XYZ file of N, CA, C and O in Angstrom:
492
model
N 0.840 -1.185 0.000
C 0.000 0.000 0.000
C 0.883 1.246 0.000
O 1.961 1.241 0.577
N 0.369 2.287 -0.577
C 1.072 3.570 -0.561
C 0.767 4.319 0.724
O -0.182 4.018 1.433
N 1.573 5.336 0.974
C 1.483 6.063 2.238
C 0.097 6.667 2.471
O -0.416 6.632 3.584
N -0.534 7.197 1.426
C -1.864 7.802 1.595
C -2.885 6.744 1.993
O -3.755 7.002 2.842
N -2.785 5.563 1.420
C -3.713 4.481 1.754
C -3.512 4.013 3.198
O -4.477 3.782 3.924
N -2.258 3.888 3.595
C -1.946 3.464 4.960
C -2.429 4.516 5.955
O -3.043 4.187 6.976
N -2.178 5.772 5.638
C -2.602 6.861 6.515
C -4.120 6.843 6.689
O -4.624 6.977 7.811
N -4.832 6.653 5.611
C -6.291 6.618 5.682
C -6.769 5.384 6.447
O -7.653 5.477 7.306
N -6.181 4.243 6.176
C -6.573 2.997 6.836
C -6.416 3.084 8.341
O -7.284 2.652 9.099
N -5.306 3.655 8.795
C -5.005 3.697 10.225
C -5.320 5.050 10.869
O -5.034 5.257 12.045
N -5.886 5.951 10.076
C -6.289 7.277 10.550
C -5.144 8.010 11.248
O -5.277 8.527 12.356
N -4.005 8.031 10.571
C -2.866 8.827 11.000
C -2.343 9.563 9.774
O -2.660 9.202 8.649
N -1.573 10.582 9.991
C -1.113 11.385 8.866
C 0.116 10.756 8.201
O 0.879 10.037 8.848
N 0.313 11.068 6.923
C 1.546 10.627 6.268
C 2.794 11.147 6.987
O 3.800 10.438 7.072
N 2.722 12.361 7.536
C 3.850 12.905 8.291
C 4.166 12.032 9.504
O 5.335 11.822 9.835
N 3.142 11.535 10.172
C 3.350 10.655 11.323
C 4.030 9.367 10.892
O 4.958 8.892 11.555
N 3.606 8.825 9.770
C 4.241 7.599 9.255
C 5.712 7.843 8.929
O 6.573 7.022 9.268
N 6.002 8.969 8.304
C 7.402 9.299 7.992
C 8.211 9.478 9.285
O 9.357 9.048 9.375
N 7.596 10.118 10.268
C 8.246 10.317 11.567
C 8.551 8.975 12.222
O 9.662 8.753 12.716
N 7.586 8.075 12.238
C 7.799 6.751 12.818
C 8.963 6.028 12.134
O 9.743 5.342 12.784
N 9.060 6.191 10.839
C 10.171 5.580 10.101
C 11.492 6.250 10.482
O 12.495 5.580 10.742
N 11.477 7.570 10.557
C 12.694 8.331 10.865
C 13.258 7.995 12.247
O 14.471 7.913 12.430
N 12.367 7.772 13.237
C 12.850 7.512 14.599
C 13.011 6.021 14.900
O 13.342 5.648 16.023
N 12.760 5.182 13.915
C 13.032 3.760 14.073
C 11.880 2.902 14.563
O 12.082 1.715 14.824
N 10.690 3.470 14.703
C 9.552 2.627 15.071
C 9.162 1.716 13.915
O 8.699 0.599 14.128
N 9.341 2.223 12.717
C 9.131 1.416 11.514
C 10.485 1.197 10.844
O 11.336 2.090 10.876
N 10.652 0.038 10.235
C 11.893 -0.163 9.483
C 11.869 0.729 8.244
O 10.835 1.309 7.909
N 12.980 0.834 7.567
C 12.959 1.583 6.306
C 11.948 0.914 5.387
O 12.048 -0.276 5.115
N 10.988 1.686 4.972
C 9.917 1.155 4.127
C 10.439 0.985 2.710
O 11.089 1.881 2.154
N 10.147 -0.189 2.163
C 10.560 -0.479 0.782
C 9.906 0.526 -0.154
O 8.808 1.006 0.090
N 10.603 0.855 -1.208
C 10.075 1.801 -2.196
C 9.956 1.115 -3.550
O 10.751 0.241 -3.874
N 8.963 1.541 -4.308
C 8.800 0.976 -5.639
C 9.778 1.641 -6.608
O 10.593 2.487 -6.205
N 9.719 1.279 -7.872
C 10.658 1.791 -8.875
C 10.610 3.311 -8.991
O 11.611 3.939 -9.342
N 9.477 3.902 -8.668
C 9.324 5.360 -8.733
C 9.775 6.052 -7.456
O 9.703 7.271 -7.350
N 10.197 5.283 -6.472
C 10.646 5.860 -5.211
C 9.540 6.101 -4.204
O 9.767 6.709 -3.156
N 8.340 5.611 -4.490
C 7.197 5.796 -3.603
C 7.192 4.674 -2.568
O 7.406 3.509 -2.886
N 6.954 5.044 -1.311
C 6.893 4.038 -0.246
C 5.813 3.009 -0.556
O 4.703 3.361 -0.937
N 6.175 1.743 -0.335
C 5.258 0.634 -0.588
C 5.198 -0.218 0.676
O 6.080 -1.029 0.929
N 4.161 0.005 1.493
C 4.036 -0.652 2.790
C 3.577 -2.099 2.616
O 2.587 -2.378 1.939
N 4.282 -3.012 3.266
C 3.941 -4.433 3.223
C 2.910 -4.748 4.296
O 2.601 -3.910 5.162
N 2.421 -5.971 4.269
C 1.491 -6.422 5.299
C 2.168 -6.395 6.670
O 1.555 -6.013 7.667
N 3.439 -6.773 6.724
C 4.190 -6.741 7.988
C 4.334 -5.303 8.495
O 4.195 -5.043 9.695
N 4.606 -4.367 7.583
C 4.702 -2.953 7.966
C 3.376 -2.487 8.557
O 3.352 -1.803 9.587
N 2.277 -2.870 7.919
C 0.951 -2.463 8.397
C 0.651 -3.074 9.761
O 0.061 -2.416 10.627
N 1.068 -4.304 9.976
C 0.886 -4.922 11.286
C 1.635 -4.158 12.362
O 1.144 -3.963 13.477
N 2.816 -3.705 12.020
C 3.625 -2.940 12.964
C 2.968 -1.589 13.248
O 2.934 -1.132 14.393
N 2.439 -0.955 12.216
C 1.739 0.328 12.377
C 0.523 0.147 13.284
O 0.272 0.964 14.178
N -0.213 -0.925 13.079
C -1.385 -1.198 13.903
C -0.977 -1.364 15.371
O -1.627 -0.833 16.272
N 0.127 -2.068 15.619
C 0.626 -2.246 16.979
C 1.031 -0.900 17.582
O 0.660 -0.580 18.721
N 1.773 -0.107 16.825
C 2.219 1.206 17.312
C 1.018 2.080 17.647
O 0.975 2.718 18.703
N 0.036 2.088 16.754
C -1.150 2.917 16.987
C -1.881 2.467 18.252
O -2.307 3.291 19.059
N -2.001 1.178 18.439
C -2.648 0.639 19.634
C -1.880 1.049 20.894
O -2.478 1.502 21.877
N -0.573 0.918 20.860
C 0.243 1.265 22.024
C 0.194 2.764 22.309
O 0.123 3.182 23.463
N 0.221 3.584 21.267
C 0.120 5.029 21.475
C -1.249 5.376 22.045
O -1.380 6.269 22.877
N -2.295 4.641 21.602
C -3.636 4.840 22.157
C -3.694 4.516 23.638
O -4.510 5.069 24.364
N -2.816 3.610 24.080
C -2.721 3.261 25.504
C -1.750 4.183 26.221
O -1.406 3.965 27.375
N -1.300 5.225 25.515
C -0.410 6.244 26.067
C 0.998 5.726 26.347
O 1.688 6.246 27.222
N 1.419 4.687 25.621
C 2.792 4.198 25.738
C 3.702 5.253 25.112
O 3.424 5.758 24.023
N 4.774 5.585 25.795
C 5.665 6.643 25.315
C 6.416 6.217 24.054
O 6.635 5.022 23.813
N 6.812 7.204 23.288
C 7.627 6.953 22.097
C 8.927 6.256 22.504
O 9.368 5.314 21.846
N 9.510 6.697 23.602
C 10.786 6.114 24.048
C 10.634 4.629 24.380
O 11.487 3.819 24.020
N 9.544 4.280 25.061
C 9.301 2.871 25.391
C 9.071 2.064 24.117
O 9.573 0.940 23.985
N 8.341 2.645 23.178
C 8.110 1.950 21.902
C 9.407 1.776 21.120
O 9.622 0.730 20.503
N 10.257 2.779 21.134
C 11.539 2.655 20.438
C 12.363 1.515 21.035
O 12.921 0.706 20.305
N 12.421 1.461 22.356
C 13.175 0.394 23.018
C 12.569 -0.962 22.673
O 13.293 -1.916 22.354
N 11.257 -1.044 22.716
C 10.564 -2.292 22.403
C 10.862 -2.734 20.965
O 11.183 -3.899 20.727
N 10.753 -1.813 20.026
C 10.960 -2.154 18.613
C 12.413 -2.557 18.338
O 12.667 -3.458 17.540
N 13.358 -1.890 18.997
C 14.767 -2.290 18.835
C 14.951 -3.733 19.284
O 15.609 -4.530 18.621
N 14.358 -4.058 20.421
C 14.450 -5.426 20.935
C 13.734 -6.413 20.017
O 14.247 -7.508 19.751
N 12.572 -6.025 19.526
C 11.820 -6.888 18.610
C 12.662 -7.227 17.381
O 12.711 -8.382 16.947
N 13.341 -6.228 16.860
C 14.160 -6.435 15.665
C 15.376 -7.315 15.936
O 15.959 -7.870 15.005
N 15.756 -7.463 17.216
C 16.901 -8.304 17.569
C 16.534 -9.777 17.657
O 17.424 -10.628 17.721
N 15.245 -10.085 17.710
C 14.835 -11.478 17.673
C 14.365 -12.054 18.992
O 14.169 -11.351 19.981
N 14.228 -13.365 18.986
C 13.613 -14.108 20.089
C 14.375 -14.044 21.406
O 13.803 -14.292 22.461
N 15.659 -13.732 21.360
C 16.445 -13.668 22.595
C 16.033 -12.502 23.498
O 16.502 -12.414 24.637
N 15.169 -11.622 23.007
C 14.802 -10.424 23.767
C 13.388 -10.485 24.323
O 12.864 -9.471 24.794
N 12.777 -11.648 24.301
C 11.377 -11.768 24.741
C 11.193 -11.275 26.174
O 10.251 -10.526 26.466
N 12.069 -11.664 27.083
C 11.929 -11.254 28.490
C 12.011 -9.740 28.636
O 11.244 -9.141 29.403
N 12.924 -9.112 27.890
C 13.056 -7.654 27.975
C 11.835 -6.945 27.400
O 11.381 -5.947 27.945
N 11.310 -7.476 26.294
C 10.110 -6.888 25.699
C 8.929 -7.021 26.649
O 8.149 -6.076 26.831
N 8.814 -8.170 27.282
C 7.734 -8.386 28.251
C 7.858 -7.392 29.397
O 6.857 -6.813 29.836
N 9.065 -7.162 29.872
C 9.279 -6.218 30.976
C 8.843 -4.804 30.583
O 8.228 -4.092 31.393
N 9.148 -4.392 29.365
C 8.720 -3.070 28.890
C 7.196 -2.989 28.897
O 6.615 -2.006 29.376
N 6.542 -4.009 28.360
C 5.079 -4.001 28.303
C 4.470 -4.028 29.702
O 3.466 -3.343 29.958
N 5.069 -4.765 30.622
C 4.561 -4.791 31.996
C 4.687 -3.421 32.651
O 3.757 -2.960 33.338
N 5.807 -2.775 32.443
C 6.005 -1.431 33.007
C 4.976 -0.454 32.435
O 4.372 0.335 33.171
N 4.746 -0.528 31.137
C 3.773 0.359 30.509
C 2.354 0.044 30.977
O 1.538 0.941 31.175
N 2.063 -1.245 31.185
C 0.757 -1.635 31.722
C 0.558 -1.040 33.114
O -0.510 -0.498 33.419
N 1.592 -1.122 33.952
C 1.498 -0.575 35.306
C 1.242 0.932 35.276
O 0.435 1.459 36.057
N 1.905 1.622 34.364
C 1.674 3.067 34.223
C 0.250 3.349 33.757
O -0.404 4.276 34.254
N -0.249 2.536 32.817
C -1.617 2.708 32.318
C -2.631 2.463 33.431
O -3.617 3.201 33.568
N -2.394 1.429 34.234
C -3.303 1.144 35.348
C -3.325 2.288 36.350
O -4.386 2.631 36.884
N -2.188 2.900 36.597
C -2.129 4.042 37.515
C -2.913 5.223 36.942
O -3.638 5.905 37.678
N -2.780 5.466 35.633
C -3.534 6.557 34.999
C -5.031 6.283 35.065
O -5.834 7.185 35.317
N -5.405 5.023 34.836
C -6.825 4.663 34.889
C -7.372 4.880 36.295
O -8.478 5.413 36.469
N -6.618 4.481 37.298
C -7.057 4.671 38.689
C -7.232 6.149 39.000
O -8.209 6.550 39.660
N -6.308 6.954 38.523
C -6.402 8.397 38.731
C -7.628 8.970 38.030
O -8.368 9.787 38.599
N -7.865 8.525 36.813
C -9.038 8.991 36.075
C -10.328 8.513 36.735
O -11.310 9.250 36.796
N -10.329 7.281 37.250
C -11.512 6.748 37.916
C -11.832 7.572 39.160
O -12.993 7.865 39.441
N -10.799 7.955 39.890
C -11.008 8.788 41.075
C -11.638 10.126 40.674
O -12.562 10.618 41.344
N -11.168 10.705 39.599
C -11.747 11.957 39.108
C -13.188 11.769 38.662
O -14.060 12.608 38.950
N -13.462 10.672 37.977
C -14.828 10.378 37.536
C -15.751 10.168 38.732
O -16.886 10.669 38.749
N -15.263 9.436 39.732
C -16.061 9.225 40.944
C -16.404 10.556 41.606
O -17.532 10.772 42.061
N -15.426 11.452 41.638
C -15.658 12.770 42.245
C -16.694 13.554 41.444
O -17.584 14.200 42.017
N -16.588 13.511 40.120
C -17.574 14.183 39.271
C -18.976 13.632 39.518
O -19.939 14.396 39.669
N -19.096 12.321 39.544
C -20.406 11.705 39.770
C -20.970 12.091 41.135
O -22.171 12.356 41.260
N -20.119 12.142 42.144
C -20.548 12.548 43.477
C -21.089 13.978 43.444
O -22.167 14.263 43.994
N -20.353 14.870 42.802
C -20.768 16.274 42.748
C -22.079 16.412 41.972
O -22.982 17.155 42.391
N -22.204 15.703 40.868
C -23.426 15.771 40.049
C -24.618 15.264 40.853
O -25.694 15.878 40.857
N -24.426 14.150 41.552
C -25.494 13.602 42.389
C -25.882 14.588 43.494
O -27.066 14.792 43.771
N -24.890 15.198 44.082
C -25.131 16.176 45.140
C -25.940 17.360 44.614
O -26.890 17.812 45.266
N -25.567 17.867 43.450
C -26.316 18.981 42.869
C -27.730 18.558 42.504
O -28.684 19.336 42.639
N -27.885 17.322 42.061
C -29.224 16.813 41.758
C -30.109 16.832 42.988
O -31.284 17.237 42.929
N -29.549 16.409 44.116
C -30.302 16.418 45.374
C -30.644 17.849 45.791
O -31.754 18.126 46.272
N -29.699 18.757 45.615
C -29.950 20.152 45.964
C -31.089 20.724 45.131
O -31.956 21.448 45.657
N -31.102 20.405 43.845
C -32.168 20.901 42.970
C -33.527 20.296 43.337
O -34.545 20.989 43.313
N -33.539 19.018 43.706
C -34.789 18.369 44.140
C -35.300 19.023 45.410
O -36.499 19.295 45.544
N -34.406 19.265 46.361
C -34.794 19.923 47.628
C -35.338 21.321 47.353
O -36.315 21.746 47.978
N -34.695 22.010 46.435
C -35.139 23.363 46.107
C -36.550 23.351 45.559
O -37.376 24.204 45.914
N -36.887 22.377 44.717
C -38.223 22.274 44.144
C -39.264 21.940 45.221
O -40.372 22.440 45.193
N -38.882 21.079 46.156
C -39.805 20.670 47.210
C -40.171 21.811 48.144
O -41.275 21.887 48.659
N -39.243 22.716 48.381
C -39.486 23.791 49.347
C -40.035 25.053 48.699
O -40.192 26.046 49.364
N -40.366 24.990 47.468
C -40.960 26.169 46.798
C -42.436 26.139 46.887
O -43.154 25.269 47.004
């Protein structure tokens, strides 16, 4: 697939794809005879993984380390797992923080609802 097709498929910009290639998240993308990037199925799988991890707020630095290890082969499985576990722990902490904020919002909304009901009753 060409860069525009990949960008549309994964809803990211061509600039983002070029950036991912430049910083090593993607390998050098093969080019056709005209010099146009030609993304393989493996490249697209990698893009899908990167997009998923970025959606989980995994840092670029963690992804770079992970991808370097991935490219080194099976001997790095334990290190890759450790990176993913660390990122999972960070995500769980963010979720807990967000849940606490949501709980507080719901409490305040419920409280205001009660205040409005009381106000109607005493009128």
